[in-house]
PDB file of N, CA and C in Angstrom:
ATOM      1  N   GLN H   1     -15.303   5.349  42.307  1.00  0.00           N
ATOM      2  CA  GLN H   1     -16.567   5.073  42.010  1.00  0.00           C
ATOM      3  C   GLN H   1     -17.240   3.809  42.583  1.00  0.00           C
ATOM      4  N   VAL H   2     -18.579   3.779  42.843  1.00  0.00           N
ATOM      5  CA  VAL H   2     -19.330   2.922  43.531  1.00  0.00           C
ATOM      6  C   VAL H   2     -20.233   2.647  42.718  1.00  0.00           C
ATOM      7  N   THR H   3     -21.217   1.714  42.892  1.00  0.00           N
ATOM      8  CA  THR H   3     -22.394   1.220  42.277  1.00  0.00           C
ATOM      9  C   THR H   3     -23.167   0.506  43.418  1.00  0.00           C
ATOM     10  N   ASN H   4     -24.450  -0.047  43.031  1.00  0.00           N
ATOM     11  CA  ASN H   4     -25.255  -0.783  43.656  1.00  0.00           C
ATOM     12  C   ASN H   4     -25.654   0.164  45.042  1.00  0.00           C
ATOM     13  N   VAL H   5     -25.901   1.411  44.926  1.00  0.00           N
ATOM     14  CA  VAL H   5     -26.093   2.099  46.111  1.00  0.00           C
ATOM     15  C   VAL H   5     -27.503   3.043  45.720  1.00  0.00           C
ATOM     16  N   ASP H   6     -28.268   3.296  46.593  1.00  0.00           N
ATOM     17  CA  ASP H   6     -29.410   3.830  46.529  1.00  0.00           C
ATOM     18  C   ASP H   6     -29.120   5.276  46.028  1.00  0.00           C
ATOM     19  N   PRO H   7     -30.068   5.788  44.691  1.00  0.00           N
ATOM     20  CA  PRO H   7     -29.560   6.807  44.445  1.00  0.00           C
ATOM     21  C   PRO H   7     -29.969   8.043  45.258  1.00  0.00           C
ATOM     22  N   ALA H   8     -30.516   7.973  46.265  1.00  0.00           N
ATOM     23  CA  ALA H   8     -30.735   8.969  47.320  1.00  0.00           C
ATOM     24  C   ALA H   8     -29.448   9.302  47.947  1.00  0.00           C
ATOM     25  N   VAL H   9     -28.283   8.911  47.477  1.00  0.00           N
ATOM     26  CA  VAL H   9     -27.318   9.385  48.028  1.00  0.00           C
ATOM     27  C   VAL H   9     -26.730  10.742  47.503  1.00  0.00           C
ATOM     28  N   LEU H  10     -27.456  11.036  46.119  1.00  0.00           N
ATOM     29  CA  LEU H  10     -27.316  12.252  45.551  1.00  0.00           C
ATOM     30  C   LEU H  10     -27.810  13.409  46.131  1.00  0.00           C
ATOM     31  N   ASN H  11     -28.724  13.080  46.809  1.00  0.00           N
ATOM     32  CA  ASN H  11     -29.480  14.106  47.465  1.00  0.00           C
ATOM     33  C   ASN H  11     -29.127  14.245  49.048  1.00  0.00           C
ATOM     34  N   THR H  12     -28.635  13.190  49.483  1.00  0.00           N
ATOM     35  CA  THR H  12     -28.244  13.140  51.055  1.00  0.00           C
ATOM     36  C   THR H  12     -26.822  12.467  51.274  1.00  0.00           C
ATOM     37  N   PRO H  13     -26.017  13.297  50.551  1.00  0.00           N
ATOM     38  CA  PRO H  13     -24.475  12.475  50.584  1.00  0.00           C
ATOM     39  C   PRO H  13     -23.939  12.331  52.286  1.00  0.00           C
ATOM     40  N   ARG H  14     -24.925  13.060  53.279  1.00  0.00           N
ATOM     41  CA  ARG H  14     -24.231  12.539  54.611  1.00  0.00           C
ATOM     42  C   ARG H  14     -24.378  11.128  54.877  1.00  0.00           C
ATOM     43  N   LEU H  15     -25.203  10.356  54.090  1.00  0.00           N
ATOM     44  CA  LEU H  15     -25.396   9.033  54.243  1.00  0.00           C
ATOM     45  C   LEU H  15     -23.887   8.091  53.887  1.00  0.00           C
ATOM     46  N   VAL H  16     -23.096   8.921  52.689  1.00  0.00           N
ATOM     47  CA  VAL H  16     -21.817   8.195  52.801  1.00  0.00           C
ATOM     48  C   VAL H  16     -20.917   8.758  53.513  1.00  0.00           C
ATOM     49  N   ARG H  17     -19.956   7.463  53.917  1.00  0.00           N
ATOM     50  CA  ARG H  17     -18.710   7.878  54.799  1.00  0.00           C
ATOM     51  C   ARG H  17     -17.301   7.318  54.088  1.00  0.00           C
ATOM     52  N   VAL H  18     -16.410   7.523  54.102  1.00  0.00           N
ATOM     53  CA  VAL H  18     -15.353   7.027  53.578  1.00  0.00           C
ATOM     54  C   VAL H  18     -14.354   6.565  54.816  1.00  0.00           C
ATOM     55  N   THR H  19     -13.915   5.717  54.824  1.00  0.00           N
ATOM     56  CA  THR H  19     -12.336   5.604  55.909  1.00  0.00           C
ATOM     57  C   THR H  19     -11.246   4.947  54.820  1.00  0.00           C
ATOM     58  N   LEU H  20      -9.944   5.455  55.486  1.00  0.00           N
ATOM     59  CA  LEU H  20      -8.882   5.070  54.879  1.00  0.00           C
ATOM     60  C   LEU H  20      -8.034   4.364  56.208  1.00  0.00           C
ATOM     61  N   SER H  21      -7.877   2.871  55.953  1.00  0.00           N
ATOM     62  CA  SER H  21      -7.067   2.372  56.914  1.00  0.00           C
ATOM     63  C   SER H  21      -7.884   2.458  58.553  1.00  0.00           C
ATOM     64  N   GLY H  22      -9.285   2.606  58.466  1.00  0.00           N
ATOM     65  CA  GLY H  22     -10.051   2.775  59.545  1.00  0.00           C
ATOM     66  C   GLY H  22     -10.404   4.338  60.111  1.00  0.00           C
ATOM     67  N   VAL H  23      -9.522   5.020  59.332  1.00  0.00           N
ATOM     68  CA  VAL H  23      -9.623   6.611  59.985  1.00  0.00           C
ATOM     69  C   VAL H  23     -10.719   7.226  58.931  1.00  0.00           C
ATOM     70  N   PRO H  24     -11.897   7.756  59.481  1.00  0.00           N
ATOM     71  CA  PRO H  24     -12.816   8.564  58.872  1.00  0.00           C
ATOM     72  C   PRO H  24     -12.424   9.706  58.024  1.00  0.00           C
ATOM     73  N   MET H  25     -12.617   9.929  56.631  1.00  0.00           N
ATOM     74  CA  MET H  25     -12.203  10.967  55.913  1.00  0.00           C
ATOM     75  C   MET H  25     -13.295  11.746  55.672  1.00  0.00           C
ATOM     76  N   THR H  26     -13.268  12.961  55.478  1.00  0.00           N
ATOM     77  CA  THR H  26     -14.287  13.959  54.978  1.00  0.00           C
ATOM     78  C   THR H  26     -14.722  14.151  53.530  1.00  0.00           C
ATOM     79  N   VAL H  27     -16.036  13.501  53.504  1.00  0.00           N
ATOM     80  CA  VAL H  27     -16.634  13.522  51.986  1.00  0.00           C
ATOM     81  C   VAL H  27     -16.956  14.693  51.671  1.00  0.00           C
ATOM     82  N   LEU H  28     -16.751  14.925  50.297  1.00  0.00           N
ATOM     83  CA  LEU H  28     -16.625  16.550  50.093  1.00  0.00           C
ATOM     84  C   LEU H  28     -18.085  16.485  49.142  1.00  0.00           C
ATOM     85  N   SER H  29     -18.320  15.142  48.237  1.00  0.00           N
ATOM     86  CA  SER H  29     -19.132  15.302  47.466  1.00  0.00           C
ATOM     87  C   SER H  29     -19.461  13.973  46.696  1.00  0.00           C
ATOM     88  N   VAL H  30     -21.049  13.856  46.141  1.00  0.00           N
ATOM     89  CA  VAL H  30     -21.053  12.423  45.639  1.00  0.00           C
ATOM     90  C   VAL H  30     -22.145  12.956  44.401  1.00  0.00           C
ATOM     91  N   THR H  31     -21.461  12.580  43.521  1.00  0.00           N
ATOM     92  CA  THR H  31     -22.502  12.779  41.917  1.00  0.00           C
ATOM     93  C   THR H  31     -22.390  11.417  41.110  1.00  0.00           C
ATOM     94  N   GLN H  32     -23.182  11.696  40.280  1.00  0.00           N
ATOM     95  CA  GLN H  32     -23.585  10.410  39.370  1.00  0.00           C
ATOM     96  C   GLN H  32     -22.476  10.840  38.098  1.00  0.00           C
ATOM     97  N   ALA H  33     -21.802   9.416  38.016  1.00  0.00           N
ATOM     98  CA  ALA H  33     -20.907   9.104  36.961  1.00  0.00           C
ATOM     99  C   ALA H  33     -21.119   8.684  35.684  1.00  0.00           C
ATOM    100  N   SER H  34     -22.329   7.911  36.119  1.00  0.00           N
ATOM    101  CA  SER H  34     -23.076   7.137  34.777  1.00  0.00           C
ATOM    102  C   SER H  34     -24.373   6.755  35.233  1.00  0.00           C
ATOM    103  N   PRO H  35     -25.454   6.804  34.341  1.00  0.00           N
ATOM    104  CA  PRO H  35     -26.730   6.392  34.885  1.00  0.00           C
ATOM    105  C   PRO H  35     -26.744   5.207  34.469  1.00  0.00           C
ATOM    106  N   ALA H  36     -27.816   4.253  35.013  1.00  0.00           N
ATOM    107  CA  ALA H  36     -28.130   2.888  34.956  1.00  0.00           C
ATOM    108  C   ALA H  36     -28.261   2.769  33.389  1.00  0.00           C
ATOM    109  N   ALA H  37     -28.144   1.697  32.955  1.00  0.00           N
ATOM    110  CA  ALA H  37     -28.553   1.249  31.735  1.00  0.00           C
ATOM    111  C   ALA H  37     -29.966   0.985  31.621  1.00  0.00           C
ATOM    112  N   SER H  38     -30.278   1.173  30.035  1.00  0.00           N
ATOM    113  CA  SER H  38     -31.547   1.236  30.016  1.00  0.00           C
ATOM    114  C   SER H  38     -32.341  -0.247  30.484  1.00  0.00           C
ATOM    115  N   GLY H  39     -33.395   0.183  31.032  1.00  0.00           N
ATOM    116  CA  GLY H  39     -34.057  -1.121  31.569  1.00  0.00           C
ATOM    117  C   GLY H  39     -33.503  -1.865  33.023  1.00  0.00           C
ATOM    118  N   GLN H  40     -32.210  -1.168  33.437  1.00  0.00           N
ATOM    119  CA  GLN H  40     -31.694  -1.354  34.642  1.00  0.00           C
ATOM    120  C   GLN H  40     -32.292  -0.838  35.748  1.00  0.00           C
ATOM    121  N   PRO H  41     -32.253  -1.470  37.065  1.00  0.00           N
ATOM    122  CA  PRO H  41     -32.540  -0.840  38.100  1.00  0.00           C
ATOM    123  C   PRO H  41     -31.643   0.531  38.134  1.00  0.00           C
ATOM    124  N   VAL H  42     -32.158   1.662  38.931  1.00  0.00           N
ATOM    125  CA  VAL H  42     -31.539   2.898  39.007  1.00  0.00           C
ATOM    126  C   VAL H  42     -30.382   2.545  40.093  1.00  0.00           C
ATOM    127  N   SER H  43     -30.368   1.628  40.802  1.00  0.00           N
ATOM    128  CA  SER H  43     -29.240   1.465  41.834  1.00  0.00           C
ATOM    129  C   SER H  43     -27.863   0.818  41.317  1.00  0.00           C
ATOM    130  N   THR H  44     -27.993   0.488  39.796  1.00  0.00           N
ATOM    131  CA  THR H  44     -26.906   0.089  39.103  1.00  0.00           C
ATOM    132  C   THR H  44     -26.252   1.101  38.508  1.00  0.00           C
ATOM    133  N   GLY H  45     -26.477   2.311  38.562  1.00  0.00           N
ATOM    134  CA  GLY H  45     -25.735   3.433  38.174  1.00  0.00           C
ATOM    135  C   GLY H  45     -24.711   3.559  38.845  1.00  0.00           C
ATOM    136  N   MET H  46     -23.663   4.327  38.279  1.00  0.00           N
ATOM    137  CA  MET H  46     -22.475   4.566  39.042  1.00  0.00           C
ATOM    138  C   MET H  46     -22.214   5.898  39.551  1.00  0.00           C
ATOM    139  N   TYR H  47     -21.806   5.966  40.750  1.00  0.00           N
ATOM    140  CA  TYR H  47     -21.384   7.291  41.473  1.00  0.00           C
ATOM    141  C   TYR H  47     -20.028   7.549  42.113  1.00  0.00           C
ATOM    142  N   GLN H  48     -19.721   8.729  41.905  1.00  0.00           N
ATOM    143  CA  GLN H  48     -18.616   9.192  42.144  1.00  0.00           C
ATOM    144  C   GLN H  48     -18.316   9.965  43.766  1.00  0.00           C
ATOM    145  N   VAL H  49     -17.415   9.438  44.574  1.00  0.00           N
ATOM    146  CA  VAL H  49     -17.563   9.896  45.631  1.00  0.00           C
ATOM    147  C   VAL H  49     -15.919  10.771  45.971  1.00  0.00           C
ATOM    148  N   GLN H  50     -16.531  12.037  45.905  1.00  0.00           N
ATOM    149  CA  GLN H  50     -15.056  12.883  46.402  1.00  0.00           C
ATOM    150  C   GLN H  50     -14.822  13.088  47.790  1.00  0.00           C
ATOM    151  N   PHE H  51     -13.447  12.852  48.169  1.00  0.00           N
ATOM    152  CA  PHE H  51     -13.196  13.182  49.756  1.00  0.00           C
ATOM    153  C   PHE H  51     -11.960  13.464  49.942  1.00  0.00           C
ATOM    154  N   ALA H  52     -11.896  14.061  51.267  1.00  0.00           N
ATOM    155  CA  ALA H  52     -10.515  14.929  51.307  1.00  0.00           C
ATOM    156  C   ALA H  52      -9.269  14.159  52.310  1.00  0.00           C
ATOM    157  N   VAL H  53      -8.429  13.670  52.023  1.00  0.00           N
ATOM    158  CA  VAL H  53      -7.430  12.772  52.790  1.00  0.00           C
ATOM    159  C   VAL H  53      -7.263  13.929  54.163  1.00  0.00           C
ATOM    160  N   THR H  54      -7.326  13.215  55.210  1.00  0.00           N
ATOM    161  CA  THR H  54      -7.342  14.353  56.447  1.00  0.00           C
ATOM    162  C   THR H  54      -5.962  13.938  57.238  1.00  0.00           C
ATOM    163  N   GLN H  55      -5.145  12.742  56.749  1.00  0.00           N
ATOM    164  CA  GLN H  55      -4.196  12.686  57.249  1.00  0.00           C
ATOM    165  C   GLN H  55      -3.096  12.149  56.395  1.00  0.00           C
ATOM    166  N   SER H  56      -1.789  12.506  56.400  1.00  0.00           N
ATOM    167  CA  SER H  56      -0.837  11.460  55.942  1.00  0.00           C
ATOM    168  C   SER H  56      -0.714  10.076  55.984  1.00  0.00           C
ATOM    169  N   PHE H  57      -0.383   8.966  54.988  1.00  0.00           N
ATOM    170  CA  PHE H  57      -0.122   7.932  55.000  1.00  0.00           C
ATOM    171  C   PHE H  57       1.061   7.386  54.562  1.00  0.00           C
ATOM    172  N   ALA H  58       2.139   8.470  54.006  1.00  0.00           N
ATOM    173  CA  ALA H  58       3.166   8.509  53.492  1.00  0.00           C
ATOM    174  C   ALA H  58       3.211   7.569  52.452  1.00  0.00           C
ATOM    175  N   GLY H  59       2.398   7.298  51.433  1.00  0.00           N
ATOM    176  CA  GLY H  59       2.452   6.770  50.290  1.00  0.00           C
ATOM    177  C   GLY H  59       2.586   4.972  50.637  1.00  0.00           C
ATOM    178  N   TRP H  60       1.951   4.799  52.043  1.00  0.00           N
ATOM    179  CA  TRP H  60       1.495   3.431  52.026  1.00  0.00           C
ATOM    180  C   TRP H  60       0.313   3.023  51.265  1.00  0.00           C
ATOM    181  N   GLN H  61      -0.213   1.460  51.027  1.00  0.00           N
ATOM    182  CA  GLN H  61      -1.131   0.878  50.768  1.00  0.00           C
ATOM    183  C   GLN H  61      -2.116   0.730  51.921  1.00  0.00           C
ATOM    184  N   VAL H  62      -3.132   1.482  51.885  1.00  0.00           N
ATOM    185  CA  VAL H  62      -4.138   1.210  52.999  1.00  0.00           C
ATOM    186  C   VAL H  62      -5.367   0.745  52.263  1.00  0.00           C
ATOM    187  N   PRO H  63      -6.391   0.295  53.282  1.00  0.00           N
ATOM    188  CA  PRO H  63      -7.870  -0.326  52.861  1.00  0.00           C
ATOM    189  C   PRO H  63      -8.523   0.974  52.741  1.00  0.00           C
ATOM    190  N   LEU H  64      -9.471   1.091  51.808  1.00  0.00           N
ATOM    191  CA  LEU H  64     -10.452   2.001  51.656  1.00  0.00           C
ATOM    192  C   LEU H  64     -11.781   1.563  51.591  1.00  0.00           C
ATOM    193  N   VAL H  65     -12.545   2.034  52.621  1.00  0.00           N
ATOM    194  CA  VAL H  65     -14.143   1.428  52.809  1.00  0.00           C
ATOM    195  C   VAL H  65     -14.910   2.570  52.589  1.00  0.00           C
ATOM    196  N   VAL H  66     -15.705   2.139  51.692  1.00  0.00           N
ATOM    197  CA  VAL H  66     -17.166   3.402  51.534  1.00  0.00           C
ATOM    198  C   VAL H  66     -18.140   2.899  52.523  1.00  0.00           C
ATOM    199  N   TRP H  67     -18.748   3.728  53.331  1.00  0.00           N
ATOM    200  CA  TRP H  67     -19.862   3.104  54.036  1.00  0.00           C
ATOM    201  C   TRP H  67     -21.228   3.863  53.480  1.00  0.00           C
ATOM    202  N   VAL H  68     -22.154   3.523  52.948  1.00  0.00           N
ATOM    203  CA  VAL H  68     -23.314   3.882  52.901  1.00  0.00           C
ATOM    204  C   VAL H  68     -24.623   3.379  53.814  1.00  0.00           C
ATOM    205  N   GLY H  69     -25.201   4.378  54.428  1.00  0.00           N
ATOM    206  CA  GLY H  69     -26.381   4.271  55.219  1.00  0.00           C
ATOM    207  C   GLY H  69     -25.753   3.266  56.187  1.00  0.00           C
ATOM    208  N   GLY H  70     -24.639   3.066  56.624  1.00  0.00           N
ATOM    209  CA  GLY H  70     -24.199   2.270  58.116  1.00  0.00           C
ATOM    210  C   GLY H  70     -23.498   0.933  57.476  1.00  0.00           C
ATOM    211  N   SER H  71     -23.889   0.704  55.987  1.00  0.00           N
ATOM    212  CA  SER H  71     -23.402  -0.678  55.470  1.00  0.00           C
ATOM    213  C   SER H  71     -21.872  -0.320  54.892  1.00  0.00           C
ATOM    214  N   PRO H  72     -20.806  -1.215  54.934  1.00  0.00           N
ATOM    215  CA  PRO H  72     -19.442  -0.897  54.134  1.00  0.00           C
ATOM    216  C   PRO H  72     -19.430  -1.633  53.326  1.00  0.00           C
ATOM    217  N   SER H  73     -18.527  -1.333  52.440  1.00  0.00           N
ATOM    218  CA  SER H  73     -18.197  -1.881  50.956  1.00  0.00           C
ATOM    219  C   SER H  73     -17.035  -2.957  51.227  1.00  0.00           C
ATOM    220  N   LEU H  74     -16.877  -3.735  50.604  1.00  0.00           N
ATOM    221  CA  LEU H  74     -15.600  -4.529  50.630  1.00  0.00           C
ATOM    222  C   LEU H  74     -14.322  -3.495  50.687  1.00  0.00           C
ATOM    223  N   ALA H  75     -13.220  -3.819  51.248  1.00  0.00           N
ATOM    224  CA  ALA H  75     -12.216  -2.841  51.205  1.00  0.00           C
ATOM    225  C   ALA H  75     -11.322  -3.037  50.273  1.00  0.00           C
ATOM    226  N   ILE H  76     -10.717  -2.051  49.622  1.00  0.00           N
ATOM    227  CA  ILE H  76      -9.894  -2.180  48.490  1.00  0.00           C
ATOM    228  C   ILE H  76      -8.555  -1.362  48.907  1.00  0.00           C
ATOM    229  N   GLN H  77      -7.420  -2.020  48.445  1.00  0.00           N
ATOM    230  CA  GLN H  77      -6.269  -1.310  48.939  1.00  0.00           C
ATOM    231  C   GLN H  77      -5.994  -0.068  47.799  1.00  0.00           C
ATOM    232  N   VAL H  78      -5.615   1.122  48.368  1.00  0.00           N
ATOM    233  CA  VAL H  78      -4.948   2.100  47.567  1.00  0.00           C
ATOM    234  C   VAL H  78      -3.924   2.651  48.143  1.00  0.00           C
ATOM    235  N   THR H  79      -3.288   3.416  47.225  1.00  0.00           N
ATOM    236  CA  THR H  79      -2.231   4.033  47.630  1.00  0.00           C
ATOM    237  C   THR H  79      -2.388   5.481  48.311  1.00  0.00           C
ATOM    238  N   ALA H  80      -1.945   5.918  49.726  1.00  0.00           N
ATOM    239  CA  ALA H  80      -2.606   7.082  50.202  1.00  0.00           C
ATOM    240  C   ALA H  80      -1.302   7.964  50.697  1.00  0.00           C
ATOM    241  N   ARG H  81      -1.517   8.991  50.060  1.00  0.00           N
ATOM    242  CA  ARG H  81      -0.112   9.996  50.267  1.00  0.00           C
ATOM    243  C   ARG H  81      -0.397  10.835  51.457  1.00  0.00           C
TER     244      ARG H  81
END
């Protein structure tokens, strides 16, 4: 799940990219997981990005980065199978 992104990603999911260990994955969908709290900017809502892992990483810990409109997130370590 991601936060602090332009809510336009719901209508234009092609703005979102996901990489695992630098390898581009196929983004399947972007949905709203929870709306912004009352009185807060819309960008503070939470969004879920579903993607297909297109290659095996054999259960290794690899960095996951979500890109929105060309801007990367900080990498987080995930176990990818």
